[in-house]
Coordinates of C-alpha atoms in Angstrom, one line a residue:
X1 CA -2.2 -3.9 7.0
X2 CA -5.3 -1.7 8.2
X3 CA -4.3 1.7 8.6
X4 CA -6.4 5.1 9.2
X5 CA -5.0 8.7 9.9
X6 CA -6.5 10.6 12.7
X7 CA -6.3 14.7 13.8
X8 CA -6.9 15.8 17.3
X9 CA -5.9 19.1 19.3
X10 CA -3.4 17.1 20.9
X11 CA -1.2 14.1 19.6
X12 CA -3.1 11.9 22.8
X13 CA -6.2 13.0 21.4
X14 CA -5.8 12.2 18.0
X15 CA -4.3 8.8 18.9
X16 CA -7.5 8.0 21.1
X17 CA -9.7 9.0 17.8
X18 CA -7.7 6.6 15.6
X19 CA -7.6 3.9 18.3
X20 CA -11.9 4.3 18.7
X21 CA -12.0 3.9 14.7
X22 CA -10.3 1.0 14.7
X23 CA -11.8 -0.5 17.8
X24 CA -8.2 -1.1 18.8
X25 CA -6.4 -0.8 22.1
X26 CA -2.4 0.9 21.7
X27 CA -0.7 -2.8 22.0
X28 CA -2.7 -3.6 19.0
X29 CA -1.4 -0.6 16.5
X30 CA 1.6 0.9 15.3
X31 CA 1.3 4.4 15.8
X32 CA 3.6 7.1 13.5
X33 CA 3.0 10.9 14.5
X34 CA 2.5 12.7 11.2
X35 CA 2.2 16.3 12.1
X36 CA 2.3 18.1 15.6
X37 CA -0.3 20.3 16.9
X38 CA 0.2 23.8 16.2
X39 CA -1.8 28.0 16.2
X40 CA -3.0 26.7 12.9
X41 CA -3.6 23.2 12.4
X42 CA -4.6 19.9 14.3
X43 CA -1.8 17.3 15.7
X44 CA -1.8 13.9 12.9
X45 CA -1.3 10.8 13.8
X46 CA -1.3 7.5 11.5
X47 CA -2.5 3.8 13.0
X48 CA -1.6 0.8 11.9
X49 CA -2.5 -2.4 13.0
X50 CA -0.1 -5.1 13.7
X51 CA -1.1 -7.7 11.3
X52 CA -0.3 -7.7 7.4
X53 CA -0.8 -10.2 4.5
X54 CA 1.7 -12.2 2.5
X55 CA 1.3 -9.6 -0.8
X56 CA 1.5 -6.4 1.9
X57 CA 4.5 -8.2 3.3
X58 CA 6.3 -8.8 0.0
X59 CA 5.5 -4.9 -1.5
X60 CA 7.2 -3.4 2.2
X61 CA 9.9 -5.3 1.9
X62 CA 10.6 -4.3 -2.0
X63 CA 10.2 -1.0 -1.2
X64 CA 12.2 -0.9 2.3
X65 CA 15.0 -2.6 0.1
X66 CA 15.0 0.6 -2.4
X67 CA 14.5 3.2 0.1
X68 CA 17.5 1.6 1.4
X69 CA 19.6 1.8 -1.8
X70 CA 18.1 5.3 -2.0
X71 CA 19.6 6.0 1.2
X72 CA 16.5 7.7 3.0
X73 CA 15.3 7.2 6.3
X74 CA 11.6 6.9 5.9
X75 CA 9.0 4.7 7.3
X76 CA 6.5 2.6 4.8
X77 CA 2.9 1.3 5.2
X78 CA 1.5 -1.4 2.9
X79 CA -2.1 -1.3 2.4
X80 CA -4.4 -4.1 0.7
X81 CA -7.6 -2.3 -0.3
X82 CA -10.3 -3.4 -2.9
X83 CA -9.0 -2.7 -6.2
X84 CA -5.4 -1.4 -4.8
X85 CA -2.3 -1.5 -2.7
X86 CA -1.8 1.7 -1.3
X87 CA 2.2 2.2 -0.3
X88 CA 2.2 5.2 2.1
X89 CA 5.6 6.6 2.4
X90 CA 6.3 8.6 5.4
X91 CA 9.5 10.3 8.0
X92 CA 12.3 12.1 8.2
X93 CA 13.2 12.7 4.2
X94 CA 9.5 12.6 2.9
X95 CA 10.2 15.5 1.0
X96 CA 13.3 14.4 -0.9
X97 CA 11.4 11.2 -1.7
X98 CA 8.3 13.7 -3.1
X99 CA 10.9 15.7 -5.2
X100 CA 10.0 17.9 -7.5
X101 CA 6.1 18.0 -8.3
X102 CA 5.8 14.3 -7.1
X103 CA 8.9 13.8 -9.8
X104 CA 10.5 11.4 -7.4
X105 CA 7.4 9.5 -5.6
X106 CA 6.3 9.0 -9.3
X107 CA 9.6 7.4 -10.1
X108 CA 9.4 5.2 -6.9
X109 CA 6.0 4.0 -8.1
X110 CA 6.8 2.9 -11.3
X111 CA 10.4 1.2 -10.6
X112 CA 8.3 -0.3 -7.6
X113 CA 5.5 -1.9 -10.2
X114 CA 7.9 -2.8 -11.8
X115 CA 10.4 -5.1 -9.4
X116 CA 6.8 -5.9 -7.6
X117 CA 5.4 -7.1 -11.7
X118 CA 8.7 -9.5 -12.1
X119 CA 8.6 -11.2 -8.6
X120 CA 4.9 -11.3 -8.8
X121 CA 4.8 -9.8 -5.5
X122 CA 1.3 -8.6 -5.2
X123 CA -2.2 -8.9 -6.7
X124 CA -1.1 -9.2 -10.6
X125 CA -5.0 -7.7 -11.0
X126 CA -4.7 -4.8 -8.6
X127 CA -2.3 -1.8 -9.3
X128 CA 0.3 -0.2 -6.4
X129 CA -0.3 3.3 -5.4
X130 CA 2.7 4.8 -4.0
X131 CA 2.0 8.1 -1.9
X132 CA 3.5 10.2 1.0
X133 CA 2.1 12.2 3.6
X134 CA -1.1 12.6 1.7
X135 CA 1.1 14.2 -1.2
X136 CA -1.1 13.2 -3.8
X137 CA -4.3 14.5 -2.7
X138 CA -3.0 17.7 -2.0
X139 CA -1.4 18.1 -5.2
X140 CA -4.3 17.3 -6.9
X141 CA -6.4 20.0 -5.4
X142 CA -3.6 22.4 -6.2
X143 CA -3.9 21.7 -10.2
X144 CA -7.8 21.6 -10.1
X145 CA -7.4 25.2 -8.5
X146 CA -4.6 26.4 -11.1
X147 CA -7.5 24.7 -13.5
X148 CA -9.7 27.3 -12.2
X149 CA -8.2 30.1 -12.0
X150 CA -6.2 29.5 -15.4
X151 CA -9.9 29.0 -17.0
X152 CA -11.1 32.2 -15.5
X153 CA -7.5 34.1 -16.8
X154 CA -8.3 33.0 -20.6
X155 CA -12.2 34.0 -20.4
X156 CA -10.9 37.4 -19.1
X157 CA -8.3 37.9 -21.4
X158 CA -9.0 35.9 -25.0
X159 CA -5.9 34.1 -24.9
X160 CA -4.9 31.0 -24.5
X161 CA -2.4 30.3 -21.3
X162 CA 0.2 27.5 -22.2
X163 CA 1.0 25.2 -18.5
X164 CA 4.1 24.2 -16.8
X165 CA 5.5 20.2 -17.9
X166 CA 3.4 17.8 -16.5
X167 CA 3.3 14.0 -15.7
X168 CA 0.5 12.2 -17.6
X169 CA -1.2 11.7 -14.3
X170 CA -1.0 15.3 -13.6
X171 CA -2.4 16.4 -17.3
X172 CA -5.2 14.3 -16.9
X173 CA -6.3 16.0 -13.4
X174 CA -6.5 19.3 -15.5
X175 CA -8.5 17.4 -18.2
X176 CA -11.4 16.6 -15.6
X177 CA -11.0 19.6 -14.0
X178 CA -12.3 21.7 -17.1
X179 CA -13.9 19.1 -19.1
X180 CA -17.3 20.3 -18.7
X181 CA -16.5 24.2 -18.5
X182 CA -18.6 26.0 -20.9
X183 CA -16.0 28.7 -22.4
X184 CA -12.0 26.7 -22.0
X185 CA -10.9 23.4 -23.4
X186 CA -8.0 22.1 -23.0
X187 CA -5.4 20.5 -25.1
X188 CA -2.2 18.5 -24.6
X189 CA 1.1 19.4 -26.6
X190 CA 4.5 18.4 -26.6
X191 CA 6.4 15.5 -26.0
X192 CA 7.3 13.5 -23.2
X193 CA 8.9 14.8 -20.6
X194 CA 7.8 17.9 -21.7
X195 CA 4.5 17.8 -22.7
X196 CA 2.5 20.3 -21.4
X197 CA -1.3 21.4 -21.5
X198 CA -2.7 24.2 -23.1
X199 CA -5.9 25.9 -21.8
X200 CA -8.1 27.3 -25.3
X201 CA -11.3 29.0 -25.6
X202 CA -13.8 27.3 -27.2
X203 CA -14.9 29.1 -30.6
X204 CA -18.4 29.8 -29.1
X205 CA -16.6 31.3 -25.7
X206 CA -14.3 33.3 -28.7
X207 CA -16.8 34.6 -30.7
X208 CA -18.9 35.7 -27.6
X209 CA -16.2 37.8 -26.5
X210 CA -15.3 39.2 -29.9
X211 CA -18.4 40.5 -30.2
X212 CA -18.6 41.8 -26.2
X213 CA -15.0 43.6 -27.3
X214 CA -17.2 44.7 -30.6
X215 CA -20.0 46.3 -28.7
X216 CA -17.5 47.6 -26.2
X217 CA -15.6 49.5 -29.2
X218 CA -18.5 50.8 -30.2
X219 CA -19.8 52.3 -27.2
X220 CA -16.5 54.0 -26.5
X221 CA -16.9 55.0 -30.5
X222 CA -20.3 56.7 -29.9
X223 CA -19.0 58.1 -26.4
X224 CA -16.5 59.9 -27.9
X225 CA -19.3 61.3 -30.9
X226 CA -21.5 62.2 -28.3
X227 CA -18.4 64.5 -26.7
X228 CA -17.5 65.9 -29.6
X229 CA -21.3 66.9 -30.6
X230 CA -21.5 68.6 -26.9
X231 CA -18.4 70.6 -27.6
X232 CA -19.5 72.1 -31.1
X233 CA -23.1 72.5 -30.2
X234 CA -21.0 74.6 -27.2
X235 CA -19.2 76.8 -29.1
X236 CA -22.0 77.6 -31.8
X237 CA -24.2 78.9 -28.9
X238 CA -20.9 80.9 -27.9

């Protein structure tokens, strides 16, 4: 089923955005108000149109079925793209179904491979995404900023900073994030569910700041020579 979110000032305008993408009129779509209009952000709406195939079929109904036994009222989109199914999760308890860092919606994705792999509901050759309300994509720019900032905290300080628990997933957005930084590396440690990653300075990055704090030292040395050579050449003129 052919989805698309749209914003707008208004929840009307952002339907009539979605609707002009889609080249669809409102008897045609199924439309799921995401987010209101507010002082700081744009009303979101999602369109989907009314048709689906036989794999986007099976995969809702699968996952409808365990939302149920989850007891959750939520709402679920089955997209067929390319090289993926995307299962967009959205409503009333989105954020229990997130959980925890994405603890749960990862759960939900792999039980639903799973059920989906044995029925051989699906595209055996294409892989389900699960996500919900855009969850993913938001935690992932929240790690490659921690990335960052953790990077810039080692450089500044010469220690290595040890990270929260992560999902593999997770680890590997880190990875990216600082594989081609010049002074950090990063290594994974630990094991699963607790294996975390550890941001390092690379031995060229190490040695360049051990001898910045060397040159540093010495400055401060000869500042305090130079001080002490003002103050006696003081008192011998006294």
């Amino acid at each position: 089923m052919k989805s698309i979110e749209a914003q707008g000032k208004t929840v009307d305008q952002a339907i009539e955005i979605g609707l002009y993408k889609l080249g669809a009129s409102r008897d045609q779509v199924k439309i799921s108000i995401l987010e209101e209009a507010s002082l700081f952000s744009k009303a979101r709406v999602r369109l989907s149109l009314n048709e689906s195939s036989e794999n986007e079929t099976e995969l809702k109904q699968i996952a409808e079925k365990i939302i149920e036994l989850m007891g959750l009222e939520l709402d679920v989109y089955v997209e067929e793209q390319e090289d993926q199914f995307l299962v967009d999760v959205t409503g009333k308890d989105a954020a229990i179904f997130i959980g925890k860092h994405g603890d749960n919606l990862e759960g939900f994705g792999y039980l639903l491979n799973t059920i989906a792999g044995k029925k051989n509901a699906g595209d055996g050759r294409k892989r389900i995404v699960v996500d919900s309300d855009g969850y993913k994509s938001k935690r992932e720019e929240t790690l490659r900023l921690l990335a960052v900032r953790t990077a810039g905290k080692v450089v500044s300080t010469g220690r290595n900073v040890r990270l929260e628990p992560m999902s593999p997933a997770e680890r590997r957005i880190i990875h990216t994030a600082l594989a081609d930084h010049a002074k950090v590396t990063t290594v994974s440690n630990g094991k699963e569910p607790f294996r975390y990653v550890t941001v390092v300075l690379k031995d060229g990055a190490d040695k360049r700041k051990q001898r910045h704090d060397d040159r540093k030292k010495k400055e401060e040395e000869n500042t305090f020579t130079n001080i002490d050579i003002s103050s006696e050449l003081r008192e011998d003129n006294d």
